Tab-separated table of C-alpha atoms in Angstrom:
chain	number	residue	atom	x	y	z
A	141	UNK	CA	-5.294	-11.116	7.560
A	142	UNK	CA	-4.781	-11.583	11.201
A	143	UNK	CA	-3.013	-14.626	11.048
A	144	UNK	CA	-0.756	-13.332	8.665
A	145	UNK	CA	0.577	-10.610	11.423
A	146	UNK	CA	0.638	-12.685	14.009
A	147	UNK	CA	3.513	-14.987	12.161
A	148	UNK	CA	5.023	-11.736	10.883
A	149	UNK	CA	5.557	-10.614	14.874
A	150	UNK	CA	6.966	-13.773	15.914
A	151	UNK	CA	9.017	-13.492	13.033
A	152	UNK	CA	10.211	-10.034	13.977
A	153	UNK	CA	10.878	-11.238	17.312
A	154	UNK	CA	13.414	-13.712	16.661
A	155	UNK	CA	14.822	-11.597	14.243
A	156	UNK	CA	15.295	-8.987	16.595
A	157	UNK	CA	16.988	-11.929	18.954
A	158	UNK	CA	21.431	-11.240	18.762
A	159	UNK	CA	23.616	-14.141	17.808
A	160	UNK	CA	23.364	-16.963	20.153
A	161	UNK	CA	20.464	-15.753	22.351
A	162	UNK	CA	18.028	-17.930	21.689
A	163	UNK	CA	19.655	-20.435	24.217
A	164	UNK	CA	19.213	-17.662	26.693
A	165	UNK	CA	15.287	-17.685	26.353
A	166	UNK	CA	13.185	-19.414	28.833
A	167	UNK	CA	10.268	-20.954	27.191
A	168	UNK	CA	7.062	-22.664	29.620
A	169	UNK	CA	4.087	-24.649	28.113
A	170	UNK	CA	0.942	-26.766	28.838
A	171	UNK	CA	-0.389	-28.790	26.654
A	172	UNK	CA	-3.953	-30.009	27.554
A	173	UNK	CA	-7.039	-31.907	26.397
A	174	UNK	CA	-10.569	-32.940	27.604
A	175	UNK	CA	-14.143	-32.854	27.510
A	176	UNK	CA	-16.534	-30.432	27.704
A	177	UNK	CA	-20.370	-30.365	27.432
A	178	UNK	CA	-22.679	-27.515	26.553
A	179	UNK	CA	-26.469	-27.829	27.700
A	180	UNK	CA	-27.057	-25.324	24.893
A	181	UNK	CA	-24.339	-25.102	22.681
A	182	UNK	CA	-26.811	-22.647	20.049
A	183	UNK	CA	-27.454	-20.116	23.342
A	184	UNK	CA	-31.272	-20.103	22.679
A	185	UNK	CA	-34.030	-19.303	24.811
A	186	UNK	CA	-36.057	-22.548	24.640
A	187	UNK	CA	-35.454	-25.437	23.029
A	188	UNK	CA	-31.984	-25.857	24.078
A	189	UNK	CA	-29.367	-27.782	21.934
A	190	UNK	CA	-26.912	-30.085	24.095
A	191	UNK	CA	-23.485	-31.346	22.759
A	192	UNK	CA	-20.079	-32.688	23.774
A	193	UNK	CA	-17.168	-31.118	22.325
A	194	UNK	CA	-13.523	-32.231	22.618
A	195	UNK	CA	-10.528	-30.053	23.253
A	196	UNK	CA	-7.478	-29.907	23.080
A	197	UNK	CA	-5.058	-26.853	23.422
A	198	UNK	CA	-1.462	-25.479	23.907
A	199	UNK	CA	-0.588	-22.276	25.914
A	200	UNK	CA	3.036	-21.031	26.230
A	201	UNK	CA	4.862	-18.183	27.665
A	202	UNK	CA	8.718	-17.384	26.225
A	203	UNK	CA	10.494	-14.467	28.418
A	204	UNK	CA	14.081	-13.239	28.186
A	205	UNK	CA	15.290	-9.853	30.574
A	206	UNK	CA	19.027	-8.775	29.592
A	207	UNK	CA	20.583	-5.289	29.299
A	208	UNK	CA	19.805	-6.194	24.913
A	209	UNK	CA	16.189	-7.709	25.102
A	210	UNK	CA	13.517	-7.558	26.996
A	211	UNK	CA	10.751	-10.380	25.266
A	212	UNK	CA	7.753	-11.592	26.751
A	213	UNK	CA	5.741	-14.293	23.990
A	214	UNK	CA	2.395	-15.155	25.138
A	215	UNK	CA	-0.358	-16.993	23.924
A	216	UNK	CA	-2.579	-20.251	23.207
A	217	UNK	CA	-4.105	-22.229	20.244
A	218	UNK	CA	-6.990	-24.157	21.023
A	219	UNK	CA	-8.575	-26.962	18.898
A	220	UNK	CA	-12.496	-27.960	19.160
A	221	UNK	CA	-13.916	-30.610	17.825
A	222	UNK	CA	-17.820	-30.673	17.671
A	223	UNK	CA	-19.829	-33.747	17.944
A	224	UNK	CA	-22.266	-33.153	15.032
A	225	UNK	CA	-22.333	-30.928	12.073
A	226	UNK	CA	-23.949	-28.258	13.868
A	227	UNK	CA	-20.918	-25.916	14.102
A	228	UNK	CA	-17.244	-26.617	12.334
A	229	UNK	CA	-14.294	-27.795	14.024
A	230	UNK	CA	-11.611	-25.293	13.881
A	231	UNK	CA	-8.770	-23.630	15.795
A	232	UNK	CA	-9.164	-20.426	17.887
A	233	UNK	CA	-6.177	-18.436	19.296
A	234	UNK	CA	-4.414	-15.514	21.238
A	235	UNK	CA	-0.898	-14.028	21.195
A	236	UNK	CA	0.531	-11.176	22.992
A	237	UNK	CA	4.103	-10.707	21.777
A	238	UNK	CA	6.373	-7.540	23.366
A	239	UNK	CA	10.294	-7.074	22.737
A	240	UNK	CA	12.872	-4.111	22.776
A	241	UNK	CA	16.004	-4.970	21.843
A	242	UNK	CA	18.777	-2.297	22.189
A	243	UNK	CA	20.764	-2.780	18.690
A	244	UNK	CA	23.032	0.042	20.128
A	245	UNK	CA	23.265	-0.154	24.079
A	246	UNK	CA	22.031	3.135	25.393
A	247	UNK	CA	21.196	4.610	22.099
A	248	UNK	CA	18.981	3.043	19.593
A	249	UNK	CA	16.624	-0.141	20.301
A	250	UNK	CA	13.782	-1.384	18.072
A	251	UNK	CA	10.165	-2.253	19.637
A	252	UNK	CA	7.851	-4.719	18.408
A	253	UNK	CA	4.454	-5.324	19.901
A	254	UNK	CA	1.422	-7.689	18.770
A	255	UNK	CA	-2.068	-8.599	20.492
A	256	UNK	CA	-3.712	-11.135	18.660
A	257	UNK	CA	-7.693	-11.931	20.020
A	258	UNK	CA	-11.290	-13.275	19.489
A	259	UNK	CA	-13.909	-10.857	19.638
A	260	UNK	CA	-17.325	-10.724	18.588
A	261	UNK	CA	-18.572	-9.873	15.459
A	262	UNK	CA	-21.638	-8.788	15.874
A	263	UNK	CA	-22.125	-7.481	20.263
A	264	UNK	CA	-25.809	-7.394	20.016
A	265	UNK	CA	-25.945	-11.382	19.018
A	266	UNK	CA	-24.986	-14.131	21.564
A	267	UNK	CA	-21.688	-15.567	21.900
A	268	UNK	CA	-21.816	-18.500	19.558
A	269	UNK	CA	-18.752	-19.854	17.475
A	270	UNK	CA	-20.088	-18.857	14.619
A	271	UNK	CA	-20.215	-14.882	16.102
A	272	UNK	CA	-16.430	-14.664	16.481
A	273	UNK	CA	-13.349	-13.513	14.570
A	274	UNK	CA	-9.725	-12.963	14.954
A	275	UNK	CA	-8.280	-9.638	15.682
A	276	UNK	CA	-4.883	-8.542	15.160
A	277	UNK	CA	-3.156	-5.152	15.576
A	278	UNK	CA	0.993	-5.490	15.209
A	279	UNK	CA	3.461	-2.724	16.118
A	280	UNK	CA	7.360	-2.037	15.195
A	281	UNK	CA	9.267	1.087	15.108
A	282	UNK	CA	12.960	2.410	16.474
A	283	UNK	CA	13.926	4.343	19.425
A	284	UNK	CA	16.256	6.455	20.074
A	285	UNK	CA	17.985	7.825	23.217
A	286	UNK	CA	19.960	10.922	24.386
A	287	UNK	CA	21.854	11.694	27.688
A	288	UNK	CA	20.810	8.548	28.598
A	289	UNK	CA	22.249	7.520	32.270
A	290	UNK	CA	21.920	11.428	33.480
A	291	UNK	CA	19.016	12.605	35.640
A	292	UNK	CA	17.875	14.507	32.158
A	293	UNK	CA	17.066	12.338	28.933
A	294	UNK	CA	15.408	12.738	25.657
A	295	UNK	CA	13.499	9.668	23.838
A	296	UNK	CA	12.191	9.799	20.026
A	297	UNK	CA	10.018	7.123	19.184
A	298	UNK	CA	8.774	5.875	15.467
A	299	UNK	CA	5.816	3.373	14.927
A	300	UNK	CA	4.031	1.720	12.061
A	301	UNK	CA	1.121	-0.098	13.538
A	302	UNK	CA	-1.146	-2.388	11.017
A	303	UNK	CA	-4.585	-3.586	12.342
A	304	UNK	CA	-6.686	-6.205	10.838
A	305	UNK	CA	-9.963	-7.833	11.288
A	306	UNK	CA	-11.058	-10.572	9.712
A	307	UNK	CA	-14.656	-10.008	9.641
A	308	UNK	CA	-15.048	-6.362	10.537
A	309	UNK	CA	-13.173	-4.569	7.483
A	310	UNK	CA	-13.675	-0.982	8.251
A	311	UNK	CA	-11.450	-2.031	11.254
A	312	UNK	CA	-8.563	-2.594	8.497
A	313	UNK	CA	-5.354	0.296	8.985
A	314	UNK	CA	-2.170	1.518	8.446
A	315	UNK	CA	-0.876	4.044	10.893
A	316	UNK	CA	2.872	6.095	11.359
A	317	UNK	CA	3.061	7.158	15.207
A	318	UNK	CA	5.609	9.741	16.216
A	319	UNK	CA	6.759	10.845	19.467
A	320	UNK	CA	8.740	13.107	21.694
A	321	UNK	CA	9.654	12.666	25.210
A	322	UNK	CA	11.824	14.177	28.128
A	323	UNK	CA	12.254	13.069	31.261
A	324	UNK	CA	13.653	14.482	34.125
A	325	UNK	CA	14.623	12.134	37.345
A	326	UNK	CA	14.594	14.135	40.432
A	327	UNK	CA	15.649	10.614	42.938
A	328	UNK	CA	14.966	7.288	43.255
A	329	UNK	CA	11.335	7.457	43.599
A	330	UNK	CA	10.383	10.662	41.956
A	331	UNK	CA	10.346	10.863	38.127
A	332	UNK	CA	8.542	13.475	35.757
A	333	UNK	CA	8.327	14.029	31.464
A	334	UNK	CA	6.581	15.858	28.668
A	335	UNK	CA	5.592	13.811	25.945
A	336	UNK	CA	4.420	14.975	22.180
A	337	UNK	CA	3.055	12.361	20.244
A	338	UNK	CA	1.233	11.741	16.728
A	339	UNK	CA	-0.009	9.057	15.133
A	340	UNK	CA	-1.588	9.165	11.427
A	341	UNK	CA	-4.686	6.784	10.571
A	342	UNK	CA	-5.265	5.729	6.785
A	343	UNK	CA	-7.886	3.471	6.599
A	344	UNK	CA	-8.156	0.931	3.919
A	345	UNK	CA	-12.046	1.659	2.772
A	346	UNK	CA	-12.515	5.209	3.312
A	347	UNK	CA	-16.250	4.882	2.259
A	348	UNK	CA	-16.962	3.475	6.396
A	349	UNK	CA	-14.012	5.259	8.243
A	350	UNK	CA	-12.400	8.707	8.120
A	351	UNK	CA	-8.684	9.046	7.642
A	352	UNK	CA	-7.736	10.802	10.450
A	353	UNK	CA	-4.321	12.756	12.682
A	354	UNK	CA	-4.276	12.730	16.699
A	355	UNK	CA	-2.138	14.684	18.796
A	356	UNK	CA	-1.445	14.414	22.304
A	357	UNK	CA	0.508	16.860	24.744
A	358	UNK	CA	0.558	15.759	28.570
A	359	UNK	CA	2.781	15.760	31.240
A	360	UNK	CA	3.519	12.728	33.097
A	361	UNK	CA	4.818	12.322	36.733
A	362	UNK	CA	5.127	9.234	38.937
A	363	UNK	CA	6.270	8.787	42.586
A	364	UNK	CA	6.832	5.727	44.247
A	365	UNK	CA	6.692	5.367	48.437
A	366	UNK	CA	7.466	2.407	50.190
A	367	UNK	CA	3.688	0.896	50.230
A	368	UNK	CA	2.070	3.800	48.141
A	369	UNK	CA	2.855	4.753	44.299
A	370	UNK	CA	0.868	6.696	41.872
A	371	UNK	CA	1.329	8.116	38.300
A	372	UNK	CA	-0.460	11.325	36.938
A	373	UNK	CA	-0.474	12.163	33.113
A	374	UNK	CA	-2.016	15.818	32.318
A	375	UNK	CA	-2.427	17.059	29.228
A	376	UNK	CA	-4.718	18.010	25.591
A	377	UNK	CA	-5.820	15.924	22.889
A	378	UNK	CA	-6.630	17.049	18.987
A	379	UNK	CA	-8.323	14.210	16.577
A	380	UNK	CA	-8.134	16.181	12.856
A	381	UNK	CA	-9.868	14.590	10.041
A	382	UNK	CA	-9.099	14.305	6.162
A	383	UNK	CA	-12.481	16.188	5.505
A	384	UNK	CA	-11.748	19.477	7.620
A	385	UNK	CA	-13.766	18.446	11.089
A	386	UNK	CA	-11.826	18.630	14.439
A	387	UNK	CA	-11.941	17.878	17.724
A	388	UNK	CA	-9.997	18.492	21.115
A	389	UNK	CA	-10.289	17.755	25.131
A	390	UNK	CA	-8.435	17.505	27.812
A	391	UNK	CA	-6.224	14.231	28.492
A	392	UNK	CA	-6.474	12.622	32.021
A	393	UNK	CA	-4.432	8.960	32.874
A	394	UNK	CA	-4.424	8.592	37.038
A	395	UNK	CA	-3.083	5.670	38.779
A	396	UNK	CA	-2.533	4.877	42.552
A	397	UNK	CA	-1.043	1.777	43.851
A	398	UNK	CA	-1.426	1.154	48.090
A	399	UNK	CA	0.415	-1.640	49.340
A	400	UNK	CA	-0.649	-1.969	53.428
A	401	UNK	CA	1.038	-5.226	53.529
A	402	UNK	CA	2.964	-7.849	51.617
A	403	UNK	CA	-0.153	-9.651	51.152
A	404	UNK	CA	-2.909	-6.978	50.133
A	405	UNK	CA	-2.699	-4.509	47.530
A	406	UNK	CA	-5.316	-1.837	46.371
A	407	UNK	CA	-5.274	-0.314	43.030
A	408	UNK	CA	-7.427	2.502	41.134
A	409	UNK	CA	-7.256	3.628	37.776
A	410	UNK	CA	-9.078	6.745	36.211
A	411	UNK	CA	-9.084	7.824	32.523
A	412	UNK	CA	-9.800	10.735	30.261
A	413	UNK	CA	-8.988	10.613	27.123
A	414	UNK	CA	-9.557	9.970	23.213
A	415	UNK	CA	-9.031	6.405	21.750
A	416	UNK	CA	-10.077	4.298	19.219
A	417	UNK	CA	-10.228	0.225	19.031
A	418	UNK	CA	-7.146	-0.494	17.745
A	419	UNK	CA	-5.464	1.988	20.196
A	420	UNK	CA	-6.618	0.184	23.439
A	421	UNK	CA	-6.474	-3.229	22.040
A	422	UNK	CA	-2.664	-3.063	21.144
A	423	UNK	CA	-2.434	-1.401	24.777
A	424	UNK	CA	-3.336	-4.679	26.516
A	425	UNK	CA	0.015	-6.140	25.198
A	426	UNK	CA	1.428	-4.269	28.051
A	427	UNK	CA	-0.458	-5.793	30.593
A	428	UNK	CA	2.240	-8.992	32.216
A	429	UNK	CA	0.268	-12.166	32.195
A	430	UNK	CA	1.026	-15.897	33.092
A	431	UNK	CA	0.644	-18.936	30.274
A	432	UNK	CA	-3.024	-18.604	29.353
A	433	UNK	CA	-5.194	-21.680	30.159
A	434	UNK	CA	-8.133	-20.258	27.690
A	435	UNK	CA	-8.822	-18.572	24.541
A	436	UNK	CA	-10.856	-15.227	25.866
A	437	UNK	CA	-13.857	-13.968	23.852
A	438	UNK	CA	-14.024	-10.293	23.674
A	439	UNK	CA	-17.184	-7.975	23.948
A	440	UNK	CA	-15.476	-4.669	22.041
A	441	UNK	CA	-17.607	-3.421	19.089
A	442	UNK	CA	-14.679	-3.726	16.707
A	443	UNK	CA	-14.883	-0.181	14.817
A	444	UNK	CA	-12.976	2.382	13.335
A	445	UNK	CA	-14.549	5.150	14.983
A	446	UNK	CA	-12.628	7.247	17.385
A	447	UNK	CA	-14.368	7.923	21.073
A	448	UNK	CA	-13.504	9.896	23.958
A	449	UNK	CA	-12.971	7.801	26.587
A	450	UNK	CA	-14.122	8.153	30.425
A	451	UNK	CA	-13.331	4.944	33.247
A	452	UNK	CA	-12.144	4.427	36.240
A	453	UNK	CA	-11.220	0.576	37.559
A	454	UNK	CA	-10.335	-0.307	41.187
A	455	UNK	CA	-9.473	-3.534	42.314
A	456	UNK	CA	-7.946	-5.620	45.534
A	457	UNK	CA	-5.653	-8.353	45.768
A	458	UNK	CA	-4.692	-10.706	48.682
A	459	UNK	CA	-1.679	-13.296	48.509
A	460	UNK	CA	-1.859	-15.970	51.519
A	461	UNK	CA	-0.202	-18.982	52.043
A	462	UNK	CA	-2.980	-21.120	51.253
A	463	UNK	CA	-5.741	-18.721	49.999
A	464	UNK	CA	-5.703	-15.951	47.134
A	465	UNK	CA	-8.627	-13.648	46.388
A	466	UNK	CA	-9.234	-10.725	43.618
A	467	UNK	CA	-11.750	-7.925	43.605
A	468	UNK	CA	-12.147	-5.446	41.158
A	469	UNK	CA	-15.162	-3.270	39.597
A	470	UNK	CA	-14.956	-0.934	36.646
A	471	UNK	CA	-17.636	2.267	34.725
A	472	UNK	CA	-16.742	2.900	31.654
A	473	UNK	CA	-18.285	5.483	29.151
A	474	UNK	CA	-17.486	5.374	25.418
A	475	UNK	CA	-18.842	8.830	23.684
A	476	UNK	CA	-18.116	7.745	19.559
A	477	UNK	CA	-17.428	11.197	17.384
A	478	UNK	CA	-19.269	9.830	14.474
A	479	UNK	CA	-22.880	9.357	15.200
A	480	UNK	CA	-22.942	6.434	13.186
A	481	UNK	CA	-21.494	3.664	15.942
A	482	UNK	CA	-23.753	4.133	19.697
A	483	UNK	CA	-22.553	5.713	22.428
A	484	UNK	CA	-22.017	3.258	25.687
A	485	UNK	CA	-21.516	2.731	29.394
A	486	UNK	CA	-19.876	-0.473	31.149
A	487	UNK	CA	-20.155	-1.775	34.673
A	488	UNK	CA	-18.712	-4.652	35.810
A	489	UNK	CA	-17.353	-6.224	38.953
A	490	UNK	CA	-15.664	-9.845	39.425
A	491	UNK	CA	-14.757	-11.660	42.180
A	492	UNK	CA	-11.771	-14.941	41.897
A	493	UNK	CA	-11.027	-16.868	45.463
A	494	UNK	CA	-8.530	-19.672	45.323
A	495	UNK	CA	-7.846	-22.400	48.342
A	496	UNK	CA	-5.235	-24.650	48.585
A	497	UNK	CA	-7.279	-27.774	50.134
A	498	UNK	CA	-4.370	-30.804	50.594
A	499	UNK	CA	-0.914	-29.934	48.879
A	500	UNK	CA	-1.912	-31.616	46.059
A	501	UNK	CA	-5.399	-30.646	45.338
A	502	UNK	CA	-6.640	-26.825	45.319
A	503	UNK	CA	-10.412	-25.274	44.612
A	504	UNK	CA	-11.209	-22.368	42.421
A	505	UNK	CA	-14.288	-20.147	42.817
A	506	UNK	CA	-14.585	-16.990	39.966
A	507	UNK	CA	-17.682	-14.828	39.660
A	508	UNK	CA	-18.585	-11.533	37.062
A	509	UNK	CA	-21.317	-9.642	36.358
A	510	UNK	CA	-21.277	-7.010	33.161
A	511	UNK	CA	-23.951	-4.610	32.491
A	512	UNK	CA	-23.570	-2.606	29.106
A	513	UNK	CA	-25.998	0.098	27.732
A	514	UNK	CA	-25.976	1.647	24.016
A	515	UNK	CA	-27.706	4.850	23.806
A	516	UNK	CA	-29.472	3.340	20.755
A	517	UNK	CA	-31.025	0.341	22.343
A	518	UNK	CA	-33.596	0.177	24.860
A	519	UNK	CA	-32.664	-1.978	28.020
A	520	UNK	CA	-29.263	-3.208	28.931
A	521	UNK	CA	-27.411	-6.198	27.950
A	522	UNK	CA	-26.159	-8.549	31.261
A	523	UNK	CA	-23.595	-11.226	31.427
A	524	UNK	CA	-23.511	-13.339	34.622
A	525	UNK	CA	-20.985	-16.266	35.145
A	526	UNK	CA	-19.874	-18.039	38.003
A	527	UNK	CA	-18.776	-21.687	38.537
A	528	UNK	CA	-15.565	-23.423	40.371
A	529	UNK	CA	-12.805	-25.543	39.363
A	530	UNK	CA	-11.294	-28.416	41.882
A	531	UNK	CA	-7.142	-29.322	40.407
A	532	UNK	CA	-5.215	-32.201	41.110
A	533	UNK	CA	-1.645	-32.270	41.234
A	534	UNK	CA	-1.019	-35.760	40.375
A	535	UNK	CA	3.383	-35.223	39.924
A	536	UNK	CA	5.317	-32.038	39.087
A	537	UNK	CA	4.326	-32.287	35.215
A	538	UNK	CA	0.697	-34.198	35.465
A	539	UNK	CA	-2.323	-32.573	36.650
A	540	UNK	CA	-5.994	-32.708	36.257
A	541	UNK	CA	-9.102	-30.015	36.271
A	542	UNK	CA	-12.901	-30.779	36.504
A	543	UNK	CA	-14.413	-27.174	36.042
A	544	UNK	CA	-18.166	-26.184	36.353
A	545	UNK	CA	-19.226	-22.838	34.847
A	546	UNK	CA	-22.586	-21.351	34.857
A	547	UNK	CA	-23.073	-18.357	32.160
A	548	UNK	CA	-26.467	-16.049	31.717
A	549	UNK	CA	-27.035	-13.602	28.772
A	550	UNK	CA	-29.845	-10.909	28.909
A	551	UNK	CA	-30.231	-9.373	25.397
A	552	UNK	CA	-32.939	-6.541	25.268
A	553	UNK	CA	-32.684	-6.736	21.481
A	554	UNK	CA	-33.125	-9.758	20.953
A	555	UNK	CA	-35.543	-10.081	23.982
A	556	UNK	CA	-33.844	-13.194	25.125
A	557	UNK	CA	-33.056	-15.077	28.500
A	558	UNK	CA	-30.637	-17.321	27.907
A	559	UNK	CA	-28.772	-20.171	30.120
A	560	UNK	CA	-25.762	-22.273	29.644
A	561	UNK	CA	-24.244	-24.775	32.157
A	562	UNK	CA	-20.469	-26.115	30.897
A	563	UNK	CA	-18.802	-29.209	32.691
A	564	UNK	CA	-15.417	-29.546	31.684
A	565	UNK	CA	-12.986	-32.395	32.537
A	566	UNK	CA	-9.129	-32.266	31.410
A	567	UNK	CA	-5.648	-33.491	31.674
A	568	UNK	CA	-2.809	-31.332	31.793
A	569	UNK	CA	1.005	-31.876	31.281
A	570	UNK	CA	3.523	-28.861	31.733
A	571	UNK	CA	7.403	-28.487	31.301
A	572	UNK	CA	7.553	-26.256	34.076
């Protein structure tokens, strides 16, 4: 099962560590614990049940960058103890996990990639402990290098990738991912390649998910100016199954990056292309991150299907002395091959503005807003949540968070309303 993986990556990952550099690897945690209460713990439309719950968690982040590893470890475990019988006490968790170590510099170097999450098990039900699993796709394979160091190089690339769910068993895979690549560096700035890649799906119960081959040929060119950057990949998709059907389109990945000042940065993101759950979900291992301070509860339908995929994400980011504030918005379309899972569209925008108040004491405001529709159901589901969170910096280790957070649930099939206010008060100690 999941949790079975997730040892087996950090296991690979210190395997994949050379002789003596451990020492070398900087390690930062925070361990917390507090109180929260839930004005309606069961998220029901009337009747709501109250409840105190106690918490207590750990989040790290372990990071090495040498010319022989590259390893970034992140992730949290999370402990909640309910006040009754109404729900059982139990651990939830995350871990992101990413390292390439070069067992032959310049020539061969073996990748290892996990994601480890909490996502629903059933999206059309409310977001209730007992609606959640763990999720778990690992990654390891070799690569190997030619000409590297001259403005022409050659990459192969070998995966086996192993997903898991522990509720959602037609999610359950093996898959063997090849791929060819060549890049050609024109400068500094100015980079371009052709990539061939293939990656073979065997599901474990073929009686909910079709064993299937995808292919991918796209071109891939990037430029980087002083305050502008963008990437361009080009290309064709195939998805072959076992039992004869096919399917192809055109693969589009855009990505522009403008930089008007040291402070501000705009981004936007577009996207074309076939995928699957496993697919994107081991792709947000990428993604850098800080030491998490929660365990995240995804809204993915967890599936085996395969989808072409249509988005496009902008967002805006401003770095000041004293205040920091986010904006992004996203559309996303999800067209599923087989009939059997719905066809969907996401749109969501959220909105994070931090203040530094005294030098010791700092304010937190976050809202978001999701609207998803299934072609199947009438009416749209809506998530709203907004809230603050006022810190105190009591010494470099000690600090403390009271945190208010305000979350609304529309659900056209279940017909429900639903509100939930969450108070939470906690004490924090950190190495770093």
């Amino acid at each position: 099962m999941s949790k079975k993986n997730c040892v087996l990556a950090v296991g690979t990952v210190l395997l994949a560590l050379p002789p003596g550099s451990a020492e070398a690897v900087r390690i930062d945690y925070t361990i917390d614990a507090g109180v929260e209460h839930n004005d309606n713990v069961t998220l029901v439309d009337g009747a709501p049940v109250s409840q105190n719950i106690l918490r207590t968690g750990l989040g790290f982040l372990a990071t090495e960058d040498t010319s022989a590893l590259q390893l970034r470890v992140e992730g949290r475990a999370e402990y909640r103890n309910h006040e009754d019988d109404l729900y059982s006490d139990g651990v939830e968790g995350e871990l992101g996990a990413l390292a390439n170590w070069f067992a032959i510099p310049d020539r061969l170097s073996i990748t290892a990639e996990n994601r480890l999450e909490l996502q629903a098990i059933n999206p059309f039900a409310e977001d209730t402990p007992d609606n959640r699993q763990q999720v778990n796709v690992f990654s390891i394979g070799p690569n190997l290098y030619f000409m590297r160091g001259s403005t022409f190089q050659g990459q192969l690339e070998m995966r086996y990738i192993d997903s898991r769910a522990e509720e959602t068993e037609e999610f359950n895979s093996q898959r063997i991912g090849l791929a060819a690549r060549a890049f050609k560096e024109f400068d500094e700035s100015r980079r371009a390649s052709i990539n061939v890649q293939s990656q073979d799906v065997d599901f474990d119960d073929d009686a909910f998910a079709r064993d299937h081959r995808r292919d991918d040929l796209f071109a891939r060119y990037e430029h980087g100016f002083n305050i502008l950057s963008l990437s361009l990949d080009a290309g064709w998709s195939r998805v072959s199954f076992d039992d004869g059907d096919h399917h192809s389109a055109p693969l589009l990945r855009a990505g522009l990056t403008w930089r008007p000042s040291e402070r501000s940065r705009f981004s936007l993101d577009v996207v074309d292309q076939y995928s699957d759950a496993a697919t994107t979900f081991l792709g947000g291992v990428q993604a850098p991150g800080g030491i998490p301070t929660s365990v995240l509860i995804g809204t993915d339908i967890i599936t085996a299907a395969v989808y072409e995929e249509r988005s496009a994400t902008a967002g805006y980011t401003y770095l000041g002395d004293a205040t920091t504030f986010g904006a992004s918005a996203y559309a996303r379309r999800l067209d599923y091959i087989d009939a059997v899972d719905p066809d969907e569209d996401r749109e969501g925008v959220a909105l994070d503005l931090g203040r530094t108040l005294r030098p010791t004491l700092s304010l937190g405001l976050h809202y978001s807003s999701e609207r998803i529709r299934y072609d199947l159901v009438d009416g749209r589901f809506h998530t709203t949540r907004y809230g603050l969170a006022l810190s105190k910096q009591w010494s470099r280790r000690w600090s403390s968070s009271l945190a208010v957070e305000h979350n609304r649930w529309k659900n056209p099939v279940l017909g429900s309303d639903v509100d939930q206010t969450l108070i939470y008060l906690s004490i924090a100690y950190s190495n770093h």
